PDB file of C-alpha atoms in Angstrom:
ATOM      1  CA  MET A   1     -18.762  -0.600  16.570  1.00  0.00           C
ATOM      2  CA  ASN A   2     -15.959   1.926  16.055  1.00  0.00           C
ATOM      3  CA  ILE A   3     -13.976   1.153  12.911  1.00  0.00           C
ATOM      4  CA  LEU A   4     -10.701   2.621  11.617  1.00  0.00           C
ATOM      5  CA  LEU A   5     -10.054   2.372   7.865  1.00  0.00           C
ATOM      6  CA  MET A   6      -6.355   2.733   6.993  1.00  0.00           C
ATOM      7  CA  THR A   7      -4.545   3.067   3.678  1.00  0.00           C
ATOM      8  CA  ASP A   8      -1.049   4.265   2.720  1.00  0.00           C
ATOM      9  CA  LYS A   9      -1.926   7.414   0.789  1.00  0.00           C
ATOM     10  CA  LEU A  10      -4.699   9.039  -1.180  1.00  0.00           C
ATOM     11  CA  ILE A  11      -3.095   9.214  -4.593  1.00  0.00           C
ATOM     12  CA  THR A  12      -5.051   8.201  -7.689  1.00  0.00           C
ATOM     13  CA  GLY A  13      -5.130   4.405  -7.919  1.00  0.00           C
ATOM     14  CA  GLY A  14      -7.413   1.377  -7.713  1.00  0.00           C
ATOM     15  CA  ALA A  15      -6.782   0.488  -4.054  1.00  0.00           C
ATOM     16  CA  GLU A  16      -7.056   4.140  -3.035  1.00  0.00           C
ATOM     17  CA  SER A  17     -10.346   4.549  -4.937  1.00  0.00           C
ATOM     18  CA  TYR A  18     -11.633   1.430  -3.205  1.00  0.00           C
ATOM     19  CA  PHE A  19     -10.763   3.018   0.175  1.00  0.00           C
ATOM     20  CA  CYS A  20     -12.694   6.203  -0.693  1.00  0.00           C
ATOM     21  CA  LYS A  21     -15.713   4.241  -1.892  1.00  0.00           C
ATOM     22  CA  LEU A  22     -15.694   2.232   1.328  1.00  0.00           C
ATOM     23  CA  GLU A  23     -15.527   5.411   3.386  1.00  0.00           C
ATOM     24  CA  SER A  24     -18.474   6.993   1.601  1.00  0.00           C
ATOM     25  CA  ASN A  25     -20.743   3.927   1.346  1.00  0.00           C
ATOM     26  CA  LEU A  26     -20.517   2.190   4.720  1.00  0.00           C
ATOM     27  CA  ARG A  27     -23.661   2.575   6.801  1.00  0.00           C
ATOM     28  CA  TYR A  28     -22.810   5.231   9.333  1.00  0.00           C
ATOM     29  CA  GLU A  29     -25.981   4.553  11.291  1.00  0.00           C
ATOM     30  CA  ASP A  30     -24.570   1.100  12.088  1.00  0.00           C
ATOM     31  CA  PHE A  31     -20.904   1.990  12.625  1.00  0.00           C
ATOM     32  CA  LYS A  32     -18.730   4.871  13.705  1.00  0.00           C
ATOM     33  CA  ILE A  33     -16.181   5.181  10.907  1.00  0.00           C
ATOM     34  CA  TYR A  34     -12.779   6.852  11.100  1.00  0.00           C
ATOM     35  CA  THR A  35     -10.157   6.984   8.365  1.00  0.00           C
ATOM     36  CA  ALA A  36      -6.394   7.377   8.270  1.00  0.00           C
ATOM     37  CA  ALA A  37      -4.085   7.851   5.266  1.00  0.00           C
ATOM     38  CA  GLY A  38      -1.225   9.845   3.797  1.00  0.00           C
ATOM     39  CA  ASP A  39      -2.198  12.863   1.799  1.00  0.00           C
ATOM     40  CA  GLY A  40      -3.107  12.882  -1.885  1.00  0.00           C
ATOM     41  CA  GLU A  41      -5.578  14.251  -4.428  1.00  0.00           C
ATOM     42  CA  LEU A  42      -8.309  11.759  -3.450  1.00  0.00           C
ATOM     43  CA  TYR A  43      -8.677  13.463  -0.067  1.00  0.00           C
ATOM     44  CA  GLU A  44     -11.289  15.712  -1.648  1.00  0.00           C
ATOM     45  CA  SER A  45     -13.517  12.692  -2.357  1.00  0.00           C
ATOM     46  CA  LEU A  46     -13.826  11.761   1.333  1.00  0.00           C
ATOM     47  CA  THR A  47     -17.289  12.507   2.648  1.00  0.00           C
ATOM     48  CA  ARG A  48     -16.502  12.812   6.338  1.00  0.00           C
ATOM     49  CA  LYS A  49     -13.284  14.769   6.614  1.00  0.00           C
ATOM     50  CA  GLU A  50     -13.924  15.490  10.296  1.00  0.00           C
ATOM     51  CA  ASN A  51     -13.180  11.806  10.985  1.00  0.00           C
ATOM     52  CA  PHE A  52      -9.943  11.753   8.979  1.00  0.00           C
ATOM     53  CA  ILE A  53      -6.495  11.238  10.504  1.00  0.00           C
ATOM     54  CA  LEU A  54      -3.611  12.483   8.367  1.00  0.00           C
ATOM     55  CA  LEU A  55      -0.579  10.201   8.282  1.00  0.00           C
ATOM     56  CA  SER A  56       2.959  10.991   7.219  1.00  0.00           C
ATOM     57  CA  ARG A  57       4.123   9.185   4.059  1.00  0.00           C
ATOM     58  CA  TRP A  58       7.638   8.764   5.480  1.00  0.00           C
ATOM     59  CA  ASN A  59       7.682   8.945   9.311  1.00  0.00           C
ATOM     60  CA  HIS A  60       6.241   5.594  10.344  1.00  0.00           C
ATOM     61  CA  LEU A  61       7.209   5.916  13.993  1.00  0.00           C
ATOM     62  CA  ARG A  62       5.270   9.181  14.193  1.00  0.00           C
ATOM     63  CA  ASN A  63       2.300   7.491  12.552  1.00  0.00           C
ATOM     64  CA  ILE A  64       2.311   4.642  15.086  1.00  0.00           C
ATOM     65  CA  TYR A  65       2.572   7.073  18.004  1.00  0.00           C
ATOM     66  CA  TYR A  66      -0.238   9.240  16.673  1.00  0.00           C
ATOM     67  CA  LEU A  67      -2.522   6.321  15.767  1.00  0.00           C
ATOM     68  CA  ARG A  68      -1.994   4.794  19.216  1.00  0.00           C
ATOM     69  CA  ASN A  69      -3.406   7.930  20.786  1.00  0.00           C
ATOM     70  CA  GLU A  70      -6.288   8.152  18.306  1.00  0.00           C
ATOM     71  CA  ILE A  71      -7.257   4.530  18.750  1.00  0.00           C
ATOM     72  CA  CYS A  72      -7.450   4.900  22.533  1.00  0.00           C
ATOM     73  CA  LYS A  73      -9.295   8.191  22.284  1.00  0.00           C
ATOM     74  CA  ARG A  74     -11.868   6.943  19.779  1.00  0.00           C
ATOM     75  CA  LYS A  75     -12.177   3.434  21.287  1.00  0.00           C
ATOM     76  CA  ILE A  76     -11.465   1.652  17.997  1.00  0.00           C
ATOM     77  CA  GLU A  77     -12.609  -1.975  17.932  1.00  0.00           C
ATOM     78  CA  LEU A  78     -11.793  -3.025  14.366  1.00  0.00           C
ATOM     79  CA  ILE A  79      -9.084  -1.954  11.940  1.00  0.00           C
ATOM     80  CA  HIS A  80      -9.600  -2.350   8.219  1.00  0.00           C
ATOM     81  CA  ALA A  81      -6.161  -2.432   6.544  1.00  0.00           C
ATOM     82  CA  ASN A  82      -6.155  -1.548   2.858  1.00  0.00           C
ATOM     83  CA  SER A  83      -2.528  -2.689   2.349  1.00  0.00           C
ATOM     84  CA  LEU A  84       0.003  -5.031   3.964  1.00  0.00           C
ATOM     85  CA  ARG A  85       1.830  -2.053   5.451  1.00  0.00           C
ATOM     86  CA  MET A  86      -1.375  -1.080   7.269  1.00  0.00           C
ATOM     87  CA  VAL A  87      -1.670  -4.681   8.534  1.00  0.00           C
ATOM     88  CA  LEU A  88       1.807  -4.328  10.036  1.00  0.00           C
ATOM     89  CA  TYR A  89       0.744  -0.972  11.541  1.00  0.00           C
ATOM     90  CA  ALA A  90      -2.239  -2.703  13.125  1.00  0.00           C
ATOM     91  CA  LEU A  91      -0.076  -5.477  14.611  1.00  0.00           C
ATOM     92  CA  LEU A  92       2.316  -2.932  16.178  1.00  0.00           C
ATOM     93  CA  LEU A  93      -0.577  -0.918  17.519  1.00  0.00           C
ATOM     94  CA  GLN A  94      -2.041  -3.961  19.196  1.00  0.00           C
ATOM     95  CA  LYS A  95       1.279  -4.660  20.880  1.00  0.00           C
ATOM     96  CA  PHE A  96       1.723  -1.098  22.091  1.00  0.00           C
ATOM     97  CA  ILE A  97      -1.847  -0.545  23.243  1.00  0.00           C
ATOM     98  CA  LYS A  98      -2.221  -4.096  24.613  1.00  0.00           C
ATOM     99  CA  LYS A  99      -5.720  -4.129  23.296  1.00  0.00           C
ATOM    100  CA  LYS A 100      -7.199  -6.867  21.131  1.00  0.00           C
ATOM    101  CA  MET A 101      -8.734  -5.358  18.013  1.00  0.00           C
ATOM    102  CA  LYS A 102     -10.076  -7.258  15.022  1.00  0.00           C
ATOM    103  CA  ILE A 103      -8.069  -6.863  11.848  1.00  0.00           C
ATOM    104  CA  VAL A 104      -9.578  -7.115   8.380  1.00  0.00           C
ATOM    105  CA  TYR A 105      -7.210  -6.974   5.427  1.00  0.00           C
ATOM    106  CA  THR A 106      -8.304  -6.211   1.860  1.00  0.00           C
ATOM    107  CA  LYS A 107      -5.595  -7.541  -0.441  1.00  0.00           C
ATOM    108  CA  HIS A 108      -5.295  -5.629  -3.715  1.00  0.00           C
ATOM    109  CA  ASN A 109      -1.937  -6.836  -5.040  1.00  0.00           C
ATOM    110  CA  VAL A 110       0.881  -9.314  -4.760  1.00  0.00           C
ATOM    111  CA  THR A 111       3.177  -8.218  -1.959  1.00  0.00           C
ATOM    112  CA  ILE A 112       6.961  -8.452  -1.724  1.00  0.00           C
ATOM    113  CA  LEU A 113       6.640 -10.251   1.641  1.00  0.00           C
ATOM    114  CA  GLU A 114       4.585 -13.128   0.252  1.00  0.00           C
ATOM    115  CA  LYS A 115       6.909 -13.494  -2.753  1.00  0.00           C
ATOM    116  CA  LYS A 116      10.202 -13.366  -0.805  1.00  0.00           C
ATOM    117  CA  MET A 117       9.162 -14.795   2.555  1.00  0.00           C
ATOM    118  CA  PRO A 118       5.876 -16.727   2.155  1.00  0.00           C
ATOM    119  CA  THR A 119       6.366 -18.545   5.474  1.00  0.00           C
ATOM    120  CA  LEU A 120       6.499 -15.259   7.375  1.00  0.00           C
ATOM    121  CA  PHE A 121       3.576 -13.852   5.407  1.00  0.00           C
ATOM    122  CA  ARG A 122       1.486 -16.951   6.158  1.00  0.00           C
ATOM    123  CA  TYR A 123       2.368 -16.672   9.870  1.00  0.00           C
ATOM    124  CA  PHE A 124       1.124 -13.105  10.078  1.00  0.00           C
ATOM    125  CA  MET A 125      -2.068 -13.852   8.187  1.00  0.00           C
ATOM    126  CA  ASN A 126      -2.991 -17.003  10.121  1.00  0.00           C
ATOM    127  CA  LYS A 127      -2.050 -15.739  13.596  1.00  0.00           C
ATOM    128  CA  TYR A 128      -3.061 -12.088  13.618  1.00  0.00           C
ATOM    129  CA  VAL A 129      -5.529 -11.252  10.831  1.00  0.00           C
ATOM    130  CA  ASN A 130      -9.179 -12.152  11.441  1.00  0.00           C
ATOM    131  CA  ASN A 131     -10.491 -11.840   7.917  1.00  0.00           C
ATOM    132  CA  ILE A 132      -8.904 -11.405   4.479  1.00  0.00           C
ATOM    133  CA  ILE A 133     -10.861  -9.931   1.584  1.00  0.00           C
ATOM    134  CA  THR A 134      -9.546 -10.796  -1.852  1.00  0.00           C
ATOM    135  CA  VAL A 135     -10.849  -9.021  -4.938  1.00  0.00           C
ATOM    136  CA  SER A 136     -10.612 -12.129  -7.163  1.00  0.00           C
ATOM    137  CA  GLU A 137     -10.773 -15.908  -6.869  1.00  0.00           C
ATOM    138  CA  PHE A 138      -7.350 -15.946  -8.471  1.00  0.00           C
ATOM    139  CA  GLU A 139      -5.876 -14.158  -5.491  1.00  0.00           C
ATOM    140  CA  LYS A 140      -7.886 -16.256  -3.001  1.00  0.00           C
ATOM    141  CA  ASN A 141      -6.407 -19.415  -4.568  1.00  0.00           C
ATOM    142  CA  ASN A 142      -2.921 -17.960  -4.414  1.00  0.00           C
ATOM    143  CA  LEU A 143      -3.273 -17.448  -0.664  1.00  0.00           C
ATOM    144  CA  ILE A 144      -4.649 -20.949  -0.184  1.00  0.00           C
ATOM    145  CA  SER A 145      -1.689 -22.343  -2.182  1.00  0.00           C
ATOM    146  CA  ILE A 146       0.717 -20.912   0.429  1.00  0.00           C
ATOM    147  CA  HIS A 147      -1.474 -22.357   3.211  1.00  0.00           C
ATOM    148  CA  VAL A 148      -3.217 -19.234   4.462  1.00  0.00           C
ATOM    149  CA  ALA A 149      -6.298 -20.518   6.303  1.00  0.00           C
ATOM    150  CA  GLU A 150      -9.125 -20.784   3.692  1.00  0.00           C
ATOM    151  CA  GLU A 151     -11.823 -20.057   6.296  1.00  0.00           C
ATOM    152  CA  LYS A 152     -10.375 -16.563   6.803  1.00  0.00           C
ATOM    153  CA  ILE A 153     -10.615 -15.628   3.090  1.00  0.00           C
ATOM    154  CA  ASN A 154     -13.628 -14.175   1.303  1.00  0.00           C
ATOM    155  CA  THR A 155     -13.707 -12.891  -2.284  1.00  0.00           C
ATOM    156  CA  ILE A 156     -15.621  -9.648  -2.765  1.00  0.00           C
ATOM    157  CA  TYR A 157     -15.303  -8.323  -6.285  1.00  0.00           C
ATOM    158  CA  ASN A 158     -14.720  -4.639  -6.910  1.00  0.00           C
ATOM    159  CA  GLY A 159     -17.864  -2.769  -7.811  1.00  0.00           C
ATOM    160  CA  VAL A 160     -18.508   0.168 -10.139  1.00  0.00           C
ATOM    161  CA  ASP A 161     -20.805   3.166  -9.763  1.00  0.00           C
ATOM    162  CA  ILE A 162     -23.138   2.593 -12.711  1.00  0.00           C
ATOM    163  CA  GLU A 163     -24.713   6.020 -12.284  1.00  0.00           C
ATOM    164  CA  LYS A 164     -21.322   7.553 -13.033  1.00  0.00           C
ATOM    165  CA  PHE A 165     -19.927   4.966 -15.466  1.00  0.00           C
ATOM    166  CA  LEU A 166     -22.935   5.066 -17.782  1.00  0.00           C
ATOM    167  CA  PHE A 167     -23.164   2.888 -20.863  1.00  0.00           C
ATOM    168  CA  GLN A 168     -22.426   5.000 -23.914  1.00  0.00           C
ATOM    169  CA  GLN A 169     -23.167   4.108 -27.508  1.00  0.00           C
ATOM    170  CA  LYS A 170     -19.962   4.784 -29.438  1.00  0.00           C
ATOM    171  CA  LYS A 171     -20.195   7.302 -32.234  1.00  0.00           C
ATOM    172  CA  LYS A 172     -18.442   6.396 -35.442  1.00  0.00           C
ATOM    173  CA  GLU A 173     -15.658   8.907 -36.038  1.00  0.00           C
ATOM    174  CA  SER A 174     -12.782   9.174 -38.481  1.00  0.00           C
ATOM    175  CA  THR A 175     -10.135   8.668 -35.747  1.00  0.00           C
ATOM    176  CA  TYR A 176      -9.968   5.669 -33.381  1.00  0.00           C
ATOM    177  CA  LYS A 177      -9.079   6.644 -29.825  1.00  0.00           C
ATOM    178  CA  ILE A 178      -7.083   4.039 -27.883  1.00  0.00           C
ATOM    179  CA  GLY A 179      -6.440   4.610 -24.205  1.00  0.00           C
ATOM    180  CA  ILE A 180      -4.669   3.241 -21.166  1.00  0.00           C
ATOM    181  CA  LEU A 181      -5.617   4.286 -17.623  1.00  0.00           C
ATOM    182  CA  ALA A 182      -3.076   3.147 -15.070  1.00  0.00           C
ATOM    183  CA  ARG A 183      -0.421   4.389 -12.701  1.00  0.00           C
ATOM    184  CA  LEU A 184       2.813   5.036 -14.600  1.00  0.00           C
ATOM    185  CA  SER A 185       4.798   2.209 -13.100  1.00  0.00           C
ATOM    186  CA  LYS A 186       6.863  -0.563 -14.652  1.00  0.00           C
ATOM    187  CA  GLU A 187       4.393  -3.348 -13.973  1.00  0.00           C
ATOM    188  CA  LYS A 188       1.719  -1.542 -16.023  1.00  0.00           C
ATOM    189  CA  ASN A 189       3.897  -1.962 -19.177  1.00  0.00           C
ATOM    190  CA  HIS A 190       3.275   1.409 -20.813  1.00  0.00           C
ATOM    191  CA  LEU A 191       6.306   0.924 -23.040  1.00  0.00           C
ATOM    192  CA  LEU A 192       4.399  -1.786 -24.886  1.00  0.00           C
ATOM    193  CA  PHE A 193       1.495   0.661 -25.350  1.00  0.00           C
ATOM    194  CA  VAL A 194       3.940   3.056 -27.009  1.00  0.00           C
ATOM    195  CA  LYS A 195       5.303   0.286 -29.231  1.00  0.00           C
ATOM    196  CA  ILE A 196       1.764  -0.559 -30.336  1.00  0.00           C
ATOM    197  CA  ALA A 197       1.279   3.100 -31.257  1.00  0.00           C
ATOM    198  CA  ASN A 198       4.527   2.967 -33.247  1.00  0.00           C
ATOM    199  CA  VAL A 199       3.353  -0.052 -35.229  1.00  0.00           C
ATOM    200  CA  LEU A 200       0.171   1.778 -36.165  1.00  0.00           C
ATOM    201  CA  LYS A 201       1.786   5.156 -36.905  1.00  0.00           C
ATOM    202  CA  LYS A 202       1.699   4.531 -40.675  1.00  0.00           C
ATOM    203  CA  ARG A 203      -2.069   4.882 -40.359  1.00  0.00           C
ATOM    204  CA  ASN A 204      -3.319   8.350 -39.584  1.00  0.00           C
ATOM    205  CA  ASP A 205      -6.638   7.262 -38.104  1.00  0.00           C
ATOM    206  CA  PHE A 206      -5.394   6.277 -34.602  1.00  0.00           C
ATOM    207  CA  MET A 207      -4.808   8.447 -31.558  1.00  0.00           C
ATOM    208  CA  PHE A 208      -3.383   7.072 -28.298  1.00  0.00           C
ATOM    209  CA  TYR A 209      -4.016   8.520 -24.840  1.00  0.00           C
ATOM    210  CA  ILE A 210      -2.156   7.739 -21.582  1.00  0.00           C
ATOM    211  CA  ALA A 211      -3.958   8.729 -18.387  1.00  0.00           C
ATOM    212  CA  GLY A 212      -2.174   8.539 -15.064  1.00  0.00           C
ATOM    213  CA  ASP A 213       0.981   9.626 -13.322  1.00  0.00           C
ATOM    214  CA  GLY A 214       3.855   7.859 -11.576  1.00  0.00           C
ATOM    215  CA  PRO A 215       7.593   7.135 -11.478  1.00  0.00           C
ATOM    216  CA  GLU A 216       7.829   5.903 -15.063  1.00  0.00           C
ATOM    217  CA  LYS A 217       6.670   9.189 -16.619  1.00  0.00           C
ATOM    218  CA  GLU A 218      10.113  10.203 -17.936  1.00  0.00           C
ATOM    219  CA  PRO A 219      10.975   6.831 -19.547  1.00  0.00           C
ATOM    220  CA  ILE A 220       7.586   6.786 -21.265  1.00  0.00           C
ATOM    221  CA  MET A 221       8.049  10.301 -22.597  1.00  0.00           C
ATOM    222  CA  LYS A 222      11.492   9.335 -23.898  1.00  0.00           C
ATOM    223  CA  GLU A 223      10.033   6.287 -25.653  1.00  0.00           C
ATOM    224  CA  ILE A 224       7.384   8.484 -27.304  1.00  0.00           C
ATOM    225  CA  GLU A 225      10.114  10.902 -28.478  1.00  0.00           C
ATOM    226  CA  LYS A 226      12.307   8.023 -29.657  1.00  0.00           C
ATOM    227  CA  TYR A 227       9.620   6.887 -32.105  1.00  0.00           C
ATOM    228  CA  GLY A 228       8.549  10.416 -33.000  1.00  0.00           C
ATOM    229  CA  LEU A 229       5.009   9.898 -31.711  1.00  0.00           C
ATOM    230  CA  GLN A 230       4.450  13.250 -30.019  1.00  0.00           C
ATOM    231  CA  GLN A 231       1.488  14.034 -32.271  1.00  0.00           C
ATOM    232  CA  SER A 232      -0.270  10.677 -31.955  1.00  0.00           C
ATOM    233  CA  VAL A 233       0.406   9.726 -28.297  1.00  0.00           C
ATOM    234  CA  LYS A 234      -0.849  12.155 -25.674  1.00  0.00           C
ATOM    235  CA  MET A 235       0.045  11.967 -21.980  1.00  0.00           C
ATOM    236  CA  LEU A 236      -2.797  13.456 -19.905  1.00  0.00           C
ATOM    237  CA  GLY A 237      -1.476  12.980 -16.372  1.00  0.00           C
ATOM    238  CA  ASN A 238      -3.859  12.238 -13.536  1.00  0.00           C
ATOM    239  CA  ILE A 239      -7.502  12.750 -14.485  1.00  0.00           C
ATOM    240  CA  SER A 240     -10.273  13.742 -12.100  1.00  0.00           C
ATOM    241  CA  GLU A 241     -13.111  12.141 -14.113  1.00  0.00           C
ATOM    242  CA  PRO A 242     -11.990   8.655 -15.177  1.00  0.00           C
ATOM    243  CA  HIS A 243     -15.543   7.777 -16.358  1.00  0.00           C
ATOM    244  CA  GLU A 244     -15.300  10.547 -18.983  1.00  0.00           C
ATOM    245  CA  PHE A 245     -11.890   9.382 -20.176  1.00  0.00           C
ATOM    246  CA  ILE A 246     -12.976   5.743 -20.448  1.00  0.00           C
ATOM    247  CA  GLY A 247     -16.279   6.636 -22.095  1.00  0.00           C
ATOM    248  CA  ASN A 248     -14.515   8.718 -24.741  1.00  0.00           C
ATOM    249  CA  MET A 249     -12.196   5.890 -25.824  1.00  0.00           C
ATOM    250  CA  ASP A 250     -12.986   3.492 -28.649  1.00  0.00           C
ATOM    251  CA  ALA A 251     -10.907   0.824 -26.877  1.00  0.00           C
ATOM    252  CA  LEU A 252      -8.983   0.518 -23.610  1.00  0.00           C
ATOM    253  CA  LEU A 253      -5.785  -1.511 -23.344  1.00  0.00           C
ATOM    254  CA  LEU A 254      -4.525  -3.242 -20.214  1.00  0.00           C
ATOM    255  CA  LEU A 255      -0.978  -4.552 -20.723  1.00  0.00           C
ATOM    256  CA  SER A 256       0.212  -5.193 -17.168  1.00  0.00           C
ATOM    257  CA  PHE A 257       2.800  -7.813 -16.254  1.00  0.00           C
ATOM    258  CA  ARG A 258       0.795  -8.551 -13.116  1.00  0.00           C
ATOM    259  CA  GLU A 259      -2.663  -7.673 -11.758  1.00  0.00           C
ATOM    260  CA  VAL A 260      -5.126  -8.997  -9.234  1.00  0.00           C
ATOM    261  CA  PHE A 261      -8.443  -7.488 -10.386  1.00  0.00           C
ATOM    262  CA  PRO A 262      -8.115  -3.911 -11.711  1.00  0.00           C
ATOM    263  CA  MET A 263     -11.148  -1.650 -11.375  1.00  0.00           C
ATOM    264  CA  VAL A 264     -10.573  -0.198 -14.827  1.00  0.00           C
ATOM    265  CA  VAL A 265     -11.729  -3.453 -16.418  1.00  0.00           C
ATOM    266  CA  ILE A 266     -15.221  -3.312 -14.957  1.00  0.00           C
ATOM    267  CA  GLU A 267     -15.388   0.438 -15.415  1.00  0.00           C
ATOM    268  CA  ALA A 268     -14.693   0.001 -19.126  1.00  0.00           C
ATOM    269  CA  MET A 269     -17.281  -2.758 -19.392  1.00  0.00           C
ATOM    270  CA  ALA A 270     -19.879  -0.562 -17.645  1.00  0.00           C
ATOM    271  CA  THR A 271     -19.392   2.263 -20.163  1.00  0.00           C
ATOM    272  CA  GLY A 272     -19.408  -0.114 -23.120  1.00  0.00           C
ATOM    273  CA  THR A 273     -15.809   0.600 -23.998  1.00  0.00           C
ATOM    274  CA  PRO A 274     -14.122  -2.520 -25.481  1.00  0.00           C
ATOM    275  CA  ILE A 275     -11.239  -3.839 -23.351  1.00  0.00           C
ATOM    276  CA  VAL A 276      -8.173  -5.575 -24.754  1.00  0.00           C
ATOM    277  CA  SER A 277      -6.089  -7.107 -21.987  1.00  0.00           C
ATOM    278  CA  ILE A 278      -3.250  -9.449 -21.211  1.00  0.00           C
ATOM    279  CA  ASP A 279      -4.800 -12.382 -19.351  1.00  0.00           C
ATOM    280  CA  VAL A 280      -3.177 -11.962 -15.941  1.00  0.00           C
ATOM    281  CA  GLY A 281      -4.465 -12.352 -12.402  1.00  0.00           C
ATOM    282  CA  GLY A 282      -8.196 -12.396 -12.055  1.00  0.00           C
ATOM    283  CA  ILE A 283      -9.018 -10.443 -15.198  1.00  0.00           C
ATOM    284  CA  HIS A 284     -10.526 -13.514 -16.880  1.00  0.00           C
ATOM    285  CA  GLU A 285     -13.074 -13.674 -14.079  1.00  0.00           C
ATOM    286  CA  ALA A 286     -14.673 -10.519 -15.524  1.00  0.00           C
ATOM    287  CA  VAL A 287     -13.678 -10.551 -19.192  1.00  0.00           C
ATOM    288  CA  ILE A 288     -14.932 -13.372 -21.382  1.00  0.00           C
ATOM    289  CA  ASP A 289     -12.642 -13.561 -24.386  1.00  0.00           C
ATOM    290  CA  GLY A 290     -14.478 -12.761 -27.586  1.00  0.00           C
ATOM    291  CA  GLU A 291     -17.681 -11.749 -25.783  1.00  0.00           C
ATOM    292  CA  SER A 292     -17.016  -8.994 -23.256  1.00  0.00           C
ATOM    293  CA  GLY A 293     -13.492  -8.210 -24.402  1.00  0.00           C
ATOM    294  CA  ILE A 294     -10.366  -9.623 -25.903  1.00  0.00           C
ATOM    295  CA  LEU A 295      -7.836 -11.538 -23.782  1.00  0.00           C
ATOM    296  CA  ILE A 296      -4.250 -12.102 -24.902  1.00  0.00           C
ATOM    297  CA  SER A 297      -2.997 -15.268 -23.274  1.00  0.00           C
ATOM    298  CA  GLU A 298       0.718 -14.765 -23.876  1.00  0.00           C
ATOM    299  CA  TYR A 299       2.980 -11.759 -24.240  1.00  0.00           C
ATOM    300  CA  CYS A 300       3.625 -10.875 -27.834  1.00  0.00           C
ATOM    301  CA  GLU A 301       4.568  -7.335 -28.755  1.00  0.00           C
ATOM    302  CA  TYR A 302       2.892  -7.665 -32.130  1.00  0.00           C
TER     303      TYR A 302
END
């Protein structure tokens, strides 16, 4: 079977890392695998670059035209869409090519379409998508609640490379290192992370580290400056070795307003780094409060 894996772009992120892991771990003796995505730093982690189709991040008409030719040329039989946008690409491609291809959708987040127009979202899922993979039971139940056909949905939890994310016994040091690893976007709630650092600034035995990049970089930097935390809160940008960052932390915070099932939770657990998280989405399916981490059931800044 000839399969095309599609995702929006190869920037650092959970869904994008999932895409790269899928590309490198599918059994190539059983399938012919092709990939398509916008550019980004994760391109270097692809194992079969000769099968990669570069997409524009902005010119969607060009992408559809180019993918139509590639699908015909490579005789694609199944499209795996790693985002809702890629599902819509697949639907348009089917119409233009007039070829029935199976569509599998891995759903990593809550989409605007299902929030604003759940009836239309349900119609697309039930009529055109063959299988939906959710990364948590929480998300599966959300889809069932808006009447997406249950028989189409399967939960497959995110996995972690335990050879890379090795368990590490924490060394007792004079300074506690607290980290957050997430895209710098509003829903990840980095401003609360900075406020926590501000509450603890009277103590000189805490250091705070922010790993990631994104559109909220400037507001976060301004918040750090506002509280005078430049010496105790360090912004590291995108990191190439997340396992090293996580393993070096004494605790990892996850403060998001919304999540489905973030990879960083199981990566932290694999390395033995304590996780403190707001209980949102499917996080409680992995973290048992008081045993494998600490869950905060309600938002409280302090």
